[in-house]
Short mmCIF file of C-alpha atoms and ligand atoms in Angstrom, two decimals:
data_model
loop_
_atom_site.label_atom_id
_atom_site.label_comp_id
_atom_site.label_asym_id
_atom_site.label_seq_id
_atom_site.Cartn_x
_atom_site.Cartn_y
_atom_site.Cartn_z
CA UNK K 21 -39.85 0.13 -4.98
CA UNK K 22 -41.23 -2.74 -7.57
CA UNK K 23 -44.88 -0.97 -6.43
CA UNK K 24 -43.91 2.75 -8.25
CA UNK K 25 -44.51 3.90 -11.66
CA UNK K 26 -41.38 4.13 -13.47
CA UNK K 27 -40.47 6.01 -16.98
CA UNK K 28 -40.92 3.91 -20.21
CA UNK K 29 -37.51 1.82 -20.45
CA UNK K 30 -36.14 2.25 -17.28
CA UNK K 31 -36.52 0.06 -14.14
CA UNK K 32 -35.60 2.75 -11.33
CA UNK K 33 -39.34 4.68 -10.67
CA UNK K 34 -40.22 8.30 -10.86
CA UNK K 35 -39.19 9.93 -7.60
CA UNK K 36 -42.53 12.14 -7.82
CA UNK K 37 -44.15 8.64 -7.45
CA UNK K 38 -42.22 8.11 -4.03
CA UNK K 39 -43.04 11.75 -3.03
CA UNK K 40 -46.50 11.10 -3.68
CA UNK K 41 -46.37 7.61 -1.43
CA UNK K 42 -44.22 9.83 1.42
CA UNK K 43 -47.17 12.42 1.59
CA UNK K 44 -50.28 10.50 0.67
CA UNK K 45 -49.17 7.51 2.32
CA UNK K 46 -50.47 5.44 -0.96
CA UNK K 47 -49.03 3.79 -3.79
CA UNK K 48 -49.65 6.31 -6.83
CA UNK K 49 -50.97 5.64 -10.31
CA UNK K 50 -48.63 6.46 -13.02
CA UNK K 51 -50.92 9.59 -13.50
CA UNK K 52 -50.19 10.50 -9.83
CA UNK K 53 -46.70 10.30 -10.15
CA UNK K 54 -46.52 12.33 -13.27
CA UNK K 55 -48.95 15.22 -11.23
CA UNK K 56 -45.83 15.64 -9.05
CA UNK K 57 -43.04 15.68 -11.66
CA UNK K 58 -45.45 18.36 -13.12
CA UNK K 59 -45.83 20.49 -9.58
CA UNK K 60 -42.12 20.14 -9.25
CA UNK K 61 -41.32 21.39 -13.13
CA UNK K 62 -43.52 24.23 -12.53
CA UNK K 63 -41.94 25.44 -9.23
CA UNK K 64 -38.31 24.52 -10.11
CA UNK K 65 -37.32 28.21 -10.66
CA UNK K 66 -34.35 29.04 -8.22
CA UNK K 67 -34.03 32.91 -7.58
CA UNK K 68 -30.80 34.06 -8.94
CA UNK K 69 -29.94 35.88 -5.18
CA UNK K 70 -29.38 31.78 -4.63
CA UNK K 71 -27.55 31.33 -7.63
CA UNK K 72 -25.00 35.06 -6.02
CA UNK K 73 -25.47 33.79 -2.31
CA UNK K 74 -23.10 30.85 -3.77
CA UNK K 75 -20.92 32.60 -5.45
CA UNK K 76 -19.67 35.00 -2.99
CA UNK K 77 -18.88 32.41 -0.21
CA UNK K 78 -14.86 31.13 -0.09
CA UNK K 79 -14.14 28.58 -2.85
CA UNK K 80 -12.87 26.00 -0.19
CA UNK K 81 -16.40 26.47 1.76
CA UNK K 82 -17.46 22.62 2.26
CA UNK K 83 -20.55 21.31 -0.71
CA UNK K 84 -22.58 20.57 2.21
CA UNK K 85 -22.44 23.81 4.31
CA UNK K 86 -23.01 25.45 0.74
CA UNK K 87 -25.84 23.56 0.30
CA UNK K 88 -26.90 24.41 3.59
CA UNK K 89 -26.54 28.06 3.05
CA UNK K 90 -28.70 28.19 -0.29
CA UNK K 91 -31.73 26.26 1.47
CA UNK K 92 -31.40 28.89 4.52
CA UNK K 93 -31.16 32.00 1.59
CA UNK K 94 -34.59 30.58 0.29
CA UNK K 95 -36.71 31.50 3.62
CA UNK K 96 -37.74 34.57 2.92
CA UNK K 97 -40.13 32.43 0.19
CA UNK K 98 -41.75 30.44 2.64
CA UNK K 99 -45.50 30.51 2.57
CA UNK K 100 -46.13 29.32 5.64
CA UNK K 101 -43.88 32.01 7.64
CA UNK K 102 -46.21 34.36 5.56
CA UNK K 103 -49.47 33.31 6.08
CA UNK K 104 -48.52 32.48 10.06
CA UNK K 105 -47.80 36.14 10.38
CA UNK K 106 -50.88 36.93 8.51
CA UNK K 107 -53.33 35.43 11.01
CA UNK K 108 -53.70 31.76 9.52
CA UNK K 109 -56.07 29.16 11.54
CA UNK K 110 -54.17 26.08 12.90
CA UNK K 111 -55.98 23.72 10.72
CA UNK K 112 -54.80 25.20 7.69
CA UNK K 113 -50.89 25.16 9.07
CA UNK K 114 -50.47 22.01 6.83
CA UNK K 115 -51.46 23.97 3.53
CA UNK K 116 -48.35 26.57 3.25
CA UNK K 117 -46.22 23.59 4.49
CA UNK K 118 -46.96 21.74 1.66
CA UNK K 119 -46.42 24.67 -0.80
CA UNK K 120 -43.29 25.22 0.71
CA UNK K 121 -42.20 21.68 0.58
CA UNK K 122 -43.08 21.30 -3.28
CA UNK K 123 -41.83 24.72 -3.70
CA UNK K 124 -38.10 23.60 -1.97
CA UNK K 125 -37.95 20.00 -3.03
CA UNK K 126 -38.57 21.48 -6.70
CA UNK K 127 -35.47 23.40 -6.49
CA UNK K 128 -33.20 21.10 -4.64
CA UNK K 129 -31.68 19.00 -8.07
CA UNK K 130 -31.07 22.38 -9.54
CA UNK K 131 -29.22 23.85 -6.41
CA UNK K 132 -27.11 20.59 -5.77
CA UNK K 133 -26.21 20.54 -9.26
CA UNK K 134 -25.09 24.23 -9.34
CA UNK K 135 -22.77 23.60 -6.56
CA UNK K 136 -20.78 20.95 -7.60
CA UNK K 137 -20.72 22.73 -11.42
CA UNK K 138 -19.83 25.56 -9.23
CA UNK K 139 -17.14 23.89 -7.03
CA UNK K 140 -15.76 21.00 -9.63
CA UNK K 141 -16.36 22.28 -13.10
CA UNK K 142 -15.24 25.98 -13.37
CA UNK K 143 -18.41 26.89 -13.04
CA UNK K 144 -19.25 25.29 -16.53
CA UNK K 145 -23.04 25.12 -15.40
CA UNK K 146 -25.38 23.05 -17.64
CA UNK K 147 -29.26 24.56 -17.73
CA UNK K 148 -31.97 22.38 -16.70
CA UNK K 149 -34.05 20.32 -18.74
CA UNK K 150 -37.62 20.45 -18.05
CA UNK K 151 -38.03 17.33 -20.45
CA UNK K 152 -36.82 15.14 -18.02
CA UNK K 153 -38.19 13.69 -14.63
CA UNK K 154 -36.67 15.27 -11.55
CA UNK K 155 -34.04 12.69 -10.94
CA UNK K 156 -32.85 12.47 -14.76
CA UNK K 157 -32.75 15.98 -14.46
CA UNK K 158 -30.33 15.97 -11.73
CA UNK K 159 -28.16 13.55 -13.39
CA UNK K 160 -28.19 15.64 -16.77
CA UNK K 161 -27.35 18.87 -14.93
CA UNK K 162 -24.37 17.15 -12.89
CA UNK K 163 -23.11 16.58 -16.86
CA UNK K 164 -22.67 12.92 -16.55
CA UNK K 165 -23.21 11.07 -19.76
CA UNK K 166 -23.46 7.82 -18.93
CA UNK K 167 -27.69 7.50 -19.30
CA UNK K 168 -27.15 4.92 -16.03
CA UNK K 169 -26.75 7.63 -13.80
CA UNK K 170 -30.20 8.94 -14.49
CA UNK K 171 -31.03 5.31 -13.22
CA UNK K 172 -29.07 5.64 -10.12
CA UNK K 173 -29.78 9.33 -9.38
CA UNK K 174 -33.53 8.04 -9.22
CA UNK K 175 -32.38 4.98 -6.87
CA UNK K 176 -30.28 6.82 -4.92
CA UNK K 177 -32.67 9.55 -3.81
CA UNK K 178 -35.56 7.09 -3.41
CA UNK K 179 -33.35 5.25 -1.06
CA UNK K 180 -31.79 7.71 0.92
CA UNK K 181 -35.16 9.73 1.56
CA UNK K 182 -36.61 8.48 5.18
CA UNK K 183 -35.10 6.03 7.47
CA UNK K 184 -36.89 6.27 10.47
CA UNK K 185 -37.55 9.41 12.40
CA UNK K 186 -34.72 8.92 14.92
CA UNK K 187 -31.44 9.63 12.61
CA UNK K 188 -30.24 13.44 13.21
CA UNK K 189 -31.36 14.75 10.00
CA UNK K 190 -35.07 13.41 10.73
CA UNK K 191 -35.16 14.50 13.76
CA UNK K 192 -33.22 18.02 13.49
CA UNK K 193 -36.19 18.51 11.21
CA UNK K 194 -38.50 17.46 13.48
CA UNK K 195 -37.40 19.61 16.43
CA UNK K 196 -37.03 23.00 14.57
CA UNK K 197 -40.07 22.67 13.12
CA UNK K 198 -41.85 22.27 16.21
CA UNK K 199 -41.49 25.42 16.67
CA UNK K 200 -43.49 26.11 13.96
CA UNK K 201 -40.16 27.34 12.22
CA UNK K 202 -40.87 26.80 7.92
CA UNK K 203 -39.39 23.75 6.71
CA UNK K 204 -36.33 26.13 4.98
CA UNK K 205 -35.22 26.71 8.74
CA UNK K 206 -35.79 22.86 9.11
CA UNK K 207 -34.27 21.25 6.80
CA UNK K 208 -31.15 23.44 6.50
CA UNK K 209 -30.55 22.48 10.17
CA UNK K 210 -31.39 18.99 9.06
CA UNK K 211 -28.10 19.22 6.60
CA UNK K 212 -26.12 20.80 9.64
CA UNK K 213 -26.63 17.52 11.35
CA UNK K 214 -25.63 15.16 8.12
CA UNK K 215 -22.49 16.59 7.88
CA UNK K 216 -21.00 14.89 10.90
CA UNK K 217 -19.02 12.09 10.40
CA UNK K 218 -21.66 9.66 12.28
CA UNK K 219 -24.41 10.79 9.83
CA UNK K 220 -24.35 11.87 6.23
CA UNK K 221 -20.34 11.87 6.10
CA UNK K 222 -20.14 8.37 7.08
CA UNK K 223 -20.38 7.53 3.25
CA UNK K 224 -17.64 9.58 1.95
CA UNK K 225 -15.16 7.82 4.74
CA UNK K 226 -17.06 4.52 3.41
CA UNK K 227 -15.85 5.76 0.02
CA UNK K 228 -12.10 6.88 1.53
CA UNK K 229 -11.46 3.60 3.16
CA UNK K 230 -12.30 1.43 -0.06
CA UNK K 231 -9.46 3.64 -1.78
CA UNK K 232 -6.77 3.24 0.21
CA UNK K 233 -7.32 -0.49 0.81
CA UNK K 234 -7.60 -0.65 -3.50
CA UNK K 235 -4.28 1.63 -3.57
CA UNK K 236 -2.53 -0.61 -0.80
CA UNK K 237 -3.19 -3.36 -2.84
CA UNK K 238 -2.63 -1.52 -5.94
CA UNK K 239 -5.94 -3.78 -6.88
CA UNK K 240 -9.08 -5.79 -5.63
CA UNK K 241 -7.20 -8.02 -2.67
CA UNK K 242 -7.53 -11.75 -2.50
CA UNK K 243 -10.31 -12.61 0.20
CA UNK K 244 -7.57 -14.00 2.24
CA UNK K 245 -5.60 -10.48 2.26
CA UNK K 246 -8.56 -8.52 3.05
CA UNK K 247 -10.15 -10.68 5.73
CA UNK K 248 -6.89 -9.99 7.39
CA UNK K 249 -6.52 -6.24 6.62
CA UNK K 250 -9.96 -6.15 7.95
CA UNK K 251 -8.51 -8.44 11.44
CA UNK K 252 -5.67 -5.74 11.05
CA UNK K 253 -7.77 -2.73 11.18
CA UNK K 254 -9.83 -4.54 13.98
CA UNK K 255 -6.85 -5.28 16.29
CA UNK K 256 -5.24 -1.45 15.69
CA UNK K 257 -8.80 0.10 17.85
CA UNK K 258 -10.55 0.72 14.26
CA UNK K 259 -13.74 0.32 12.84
CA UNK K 260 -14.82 -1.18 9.32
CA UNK K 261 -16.50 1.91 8.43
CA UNK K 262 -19.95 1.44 7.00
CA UNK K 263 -20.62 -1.94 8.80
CA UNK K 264 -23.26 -1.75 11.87
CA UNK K 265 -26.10 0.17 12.25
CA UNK K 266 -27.87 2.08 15.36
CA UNK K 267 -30.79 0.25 15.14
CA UNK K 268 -30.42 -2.68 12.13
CA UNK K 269 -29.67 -6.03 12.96
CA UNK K 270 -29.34 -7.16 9.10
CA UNK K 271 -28.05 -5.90 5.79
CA UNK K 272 -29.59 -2.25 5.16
CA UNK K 273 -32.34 -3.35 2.55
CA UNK K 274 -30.96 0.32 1.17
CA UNK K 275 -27.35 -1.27 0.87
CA UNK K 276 -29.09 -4.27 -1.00
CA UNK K 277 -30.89 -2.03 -3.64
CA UNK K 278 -27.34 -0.22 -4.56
CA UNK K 279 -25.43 -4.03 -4.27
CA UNK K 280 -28.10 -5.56 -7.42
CA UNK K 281 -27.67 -2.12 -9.25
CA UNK K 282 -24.08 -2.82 -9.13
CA UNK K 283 -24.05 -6.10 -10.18
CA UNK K 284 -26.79 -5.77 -12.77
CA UNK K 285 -24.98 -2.65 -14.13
CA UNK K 286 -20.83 -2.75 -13.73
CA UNK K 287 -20.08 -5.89 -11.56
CA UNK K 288 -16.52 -5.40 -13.19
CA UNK K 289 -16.02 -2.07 -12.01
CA UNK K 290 -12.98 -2.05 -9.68
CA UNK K 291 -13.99 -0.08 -6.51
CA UNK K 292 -17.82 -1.80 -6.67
CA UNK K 293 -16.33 -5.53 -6.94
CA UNK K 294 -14.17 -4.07 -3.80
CA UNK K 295 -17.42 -3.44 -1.91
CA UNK K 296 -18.94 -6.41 -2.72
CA UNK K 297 -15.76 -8.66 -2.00
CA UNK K 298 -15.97 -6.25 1.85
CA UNK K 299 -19.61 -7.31 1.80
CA UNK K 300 -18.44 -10.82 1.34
CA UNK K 301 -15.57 -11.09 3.67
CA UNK K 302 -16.18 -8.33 7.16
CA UNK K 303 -19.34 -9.89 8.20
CA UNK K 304 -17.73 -12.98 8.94
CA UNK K 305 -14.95 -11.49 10.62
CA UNK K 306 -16.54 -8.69 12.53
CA UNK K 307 -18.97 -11.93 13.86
CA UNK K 308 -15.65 -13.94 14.69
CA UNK K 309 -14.65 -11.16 17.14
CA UNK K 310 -17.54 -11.16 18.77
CA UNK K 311 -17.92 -7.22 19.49
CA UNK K 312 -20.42 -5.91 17.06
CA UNK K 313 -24.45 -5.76 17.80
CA UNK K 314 -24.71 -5.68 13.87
CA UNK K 315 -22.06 -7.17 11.76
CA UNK K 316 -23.58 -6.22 8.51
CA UNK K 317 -23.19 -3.57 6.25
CA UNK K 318 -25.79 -0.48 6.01
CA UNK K 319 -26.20 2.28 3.09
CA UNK K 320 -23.03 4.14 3.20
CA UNK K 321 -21.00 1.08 2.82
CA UNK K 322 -21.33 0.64 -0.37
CA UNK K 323 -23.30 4.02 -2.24
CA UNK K 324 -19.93 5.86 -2.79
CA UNK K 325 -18.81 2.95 -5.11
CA UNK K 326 -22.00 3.38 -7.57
CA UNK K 327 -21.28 7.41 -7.32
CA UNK K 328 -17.52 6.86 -8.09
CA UNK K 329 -18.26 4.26 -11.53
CA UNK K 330 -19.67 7.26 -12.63
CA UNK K 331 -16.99 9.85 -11.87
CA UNK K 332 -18.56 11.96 -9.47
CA UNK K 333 -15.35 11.39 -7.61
CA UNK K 334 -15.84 14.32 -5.16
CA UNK K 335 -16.42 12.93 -1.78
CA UNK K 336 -17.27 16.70 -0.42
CA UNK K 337 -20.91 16.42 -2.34
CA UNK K 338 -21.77 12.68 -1.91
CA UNK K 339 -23.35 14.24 1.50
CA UNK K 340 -25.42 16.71 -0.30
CA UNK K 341 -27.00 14.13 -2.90
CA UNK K 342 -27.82 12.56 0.95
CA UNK K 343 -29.43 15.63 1.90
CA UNK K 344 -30.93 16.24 -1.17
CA UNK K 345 -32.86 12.93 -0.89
CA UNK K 346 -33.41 13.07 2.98
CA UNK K 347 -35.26 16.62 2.40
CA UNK K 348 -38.07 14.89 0.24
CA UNK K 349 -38.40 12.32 3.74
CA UNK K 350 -38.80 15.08 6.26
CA UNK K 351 -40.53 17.47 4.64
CA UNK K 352 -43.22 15.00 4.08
CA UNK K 353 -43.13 14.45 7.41
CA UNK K 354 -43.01 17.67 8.78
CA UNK K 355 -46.18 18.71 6.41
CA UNK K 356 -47.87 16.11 8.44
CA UNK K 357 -46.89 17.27 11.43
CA UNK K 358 -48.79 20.37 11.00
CA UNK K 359 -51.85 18.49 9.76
CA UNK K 360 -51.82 16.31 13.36
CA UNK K 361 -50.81 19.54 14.52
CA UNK K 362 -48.06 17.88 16.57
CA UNK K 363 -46.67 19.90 19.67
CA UNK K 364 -43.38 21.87 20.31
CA UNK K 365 -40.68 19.15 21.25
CA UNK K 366 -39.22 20.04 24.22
CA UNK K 367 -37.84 17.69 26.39
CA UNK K 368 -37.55 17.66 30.07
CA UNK K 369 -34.02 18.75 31.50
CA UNK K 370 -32.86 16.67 35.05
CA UNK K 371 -30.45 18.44 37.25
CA UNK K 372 -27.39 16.28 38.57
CA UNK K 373 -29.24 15.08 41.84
CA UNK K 374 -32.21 13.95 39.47
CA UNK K 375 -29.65 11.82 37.47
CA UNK K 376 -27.80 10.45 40.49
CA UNK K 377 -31.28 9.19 42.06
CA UNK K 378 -31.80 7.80 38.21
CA UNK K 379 -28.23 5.84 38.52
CA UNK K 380 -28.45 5.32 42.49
CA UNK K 381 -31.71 2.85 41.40
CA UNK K 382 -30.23 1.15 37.89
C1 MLT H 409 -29.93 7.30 7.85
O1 MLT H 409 -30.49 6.88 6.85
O2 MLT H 409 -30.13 8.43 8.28
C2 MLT H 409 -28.92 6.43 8.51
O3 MLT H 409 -29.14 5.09 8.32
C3 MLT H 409 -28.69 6.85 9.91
C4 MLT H 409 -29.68 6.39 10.92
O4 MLT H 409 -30.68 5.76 10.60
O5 MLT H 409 -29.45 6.64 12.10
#
């Protein structure tokens, strides 16, 4: 992250830069970076049928499923579906894919914004300000003051972007595009698989669990009393949500990033000095009882916090700022999957005699 141009005063960089680094696959000049912010400015227009799509749906229809929804309403501009149908050779598939992933990452602050003005505000919306990098943006159109938040929006989506290709949302991508589906089809299946609790809602329970323990306590706990609320939760057949990770064996470097921001920024703030004292107490623990692979803590453990300091206090769209990020990671990916002109992924199905000869040798 220390590698990426950054805006004049601030020390979170351009996300444009990281977009650049995610398709080009090198670091970019500050000129670079800016050529994005400028691609994305100029295709930032969302189509008001978006705008009406998300106003007729039920007011209690989940952020995330909204979200979902507007990306999905947005297909009928994809390039590549038009060109495909048009005849295109298969060493150009990688051009429209790269339009359309400009064209839909361009739009995607404006879109999550609108929903939570939408959901959480009345509907007070707050026009977009094409003065401002993409992430500020975001952070101006969510209405949040505090000129921080333009820091963290920035860190936030450059952390949450690509995590290896394995995680659902990568690889829901992955597979639906193989079919040579348009990245809208992908990556709104991508944000049906964050929203289950072991993906891109594990953050909001993060988030939930923090509370209560703060509201049991009616403030931050001694170490003491939470290393054995934390034995307590252990014993009962609970988790410590947020600690462990599929594949890391250490902290999530993405957890470290959002710890320093925290302590550089509000180390006072209640609910962050709650993470960090979990950060400093359920390792230890969770290695005394011997049961976890990976006793540390990874993203979601402690990204609600930073969210909640500045009052975005709506769990429900803490999952689409995750998607919103994760969509600039697999649409870079998926543009180069066209451009190695990767195969259809379809895997090979074994009937029940085929897995009892697989067990019968284990
Ligand atoms: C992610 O970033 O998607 C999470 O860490 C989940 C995962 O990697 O499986």
């Amino acid at each position: 992250m220390e590698k990426l141009p950054r805006p004049a005063g601030s020390e979170i960089p351009y996300v444009g830069g990281l977009y650049y680094l995610l398709l080009v696959g090198n670091i970019p000049t500050l000129e670079e970076a800016l050529e994005v912010e400028k691609e994305w400015k100029s295709r930032s227009r969302v189509p008001v049928y978006v705008f009406d799509t998300l106003r007729a749906v039920p007011a209690d229809t989940p952020a995330l499923t909204m979200f979902s929804l507007a990306i999905l309403s947005l297909q009928r501009e994809s390039e590549f579906a038009h060109q495909y149908h048009a005849g295109l050779k298969k060493d150009s598939y990688w051009e429209p894919m790269l339009e359309d992933s400009l064209n839909l990452t361009a739009k995607l602050p404006e879109i999550a914004a609108f929903i939570y003005r939408l959901k959480y505000k009345s509907g007070a919306l707050i026009p977009s300000d094409l003065d401002l990098d993409w992430g500020a943006n975001f952070a101006h159109m969510m209405g949040v003051e505090d000129q921080g938040y333009r820091d963290l929006s920035r860190l936030y989506f450059l952390l949450h972007s690509d995590h290896e290709s394995g995680n659902v949302s990568a690889h829901a991508t992955h597979l639906v595009a193989s079919s040579l589906s348009d990245i809208y089809y992908a990556a709104s299946a991508a944000m049906n698989g964050l929203a289950g609790p072991l993906h891109g809602l594990a953050a909001q329970e993060c988030l939930d669990w923090l509370l209560c323990v703060y509201q049991m306590y009616g403030s931050v706990p001694s170490k003491e009393a939470l290393r054995q609320y934390a034995w307590d939760t252990l014993k009962s057949g609970q988790v410590i949500p947020g600690y462990g990770h599929a594949v890391l064996r250490k902290t999530d470097p993405r957890f470290t990033a959002q710890y320093e921001f925290g302590m550089q920024h509000f180390p006072d703030d209640e609910i962050f000095k709650l993470a960090a004292l979990v950060y400093d107490t359920v390792p230890d623990v969770l290695r005394e009882q011997g049961k976890a692979r990976d006793p540390w803590p990874n993203v979601d453990a402690i990204s609600g916090s930073l969210q909640y300091h500045y009052g975005i206090h709506e769990f429900d769209f803490h999952t689409v700022m995750f998607g919103v990020s994760r969509i600039l990671g697999v649409s870079a990916n998926t543009v180069w999957a066209r451009a190695l002109g990767q195969p259809i992924e379809r895997p090979k199905s074994l009937t029940t005699a085929m897995l009892e000869a697989i067990a019968e040798k284990a």
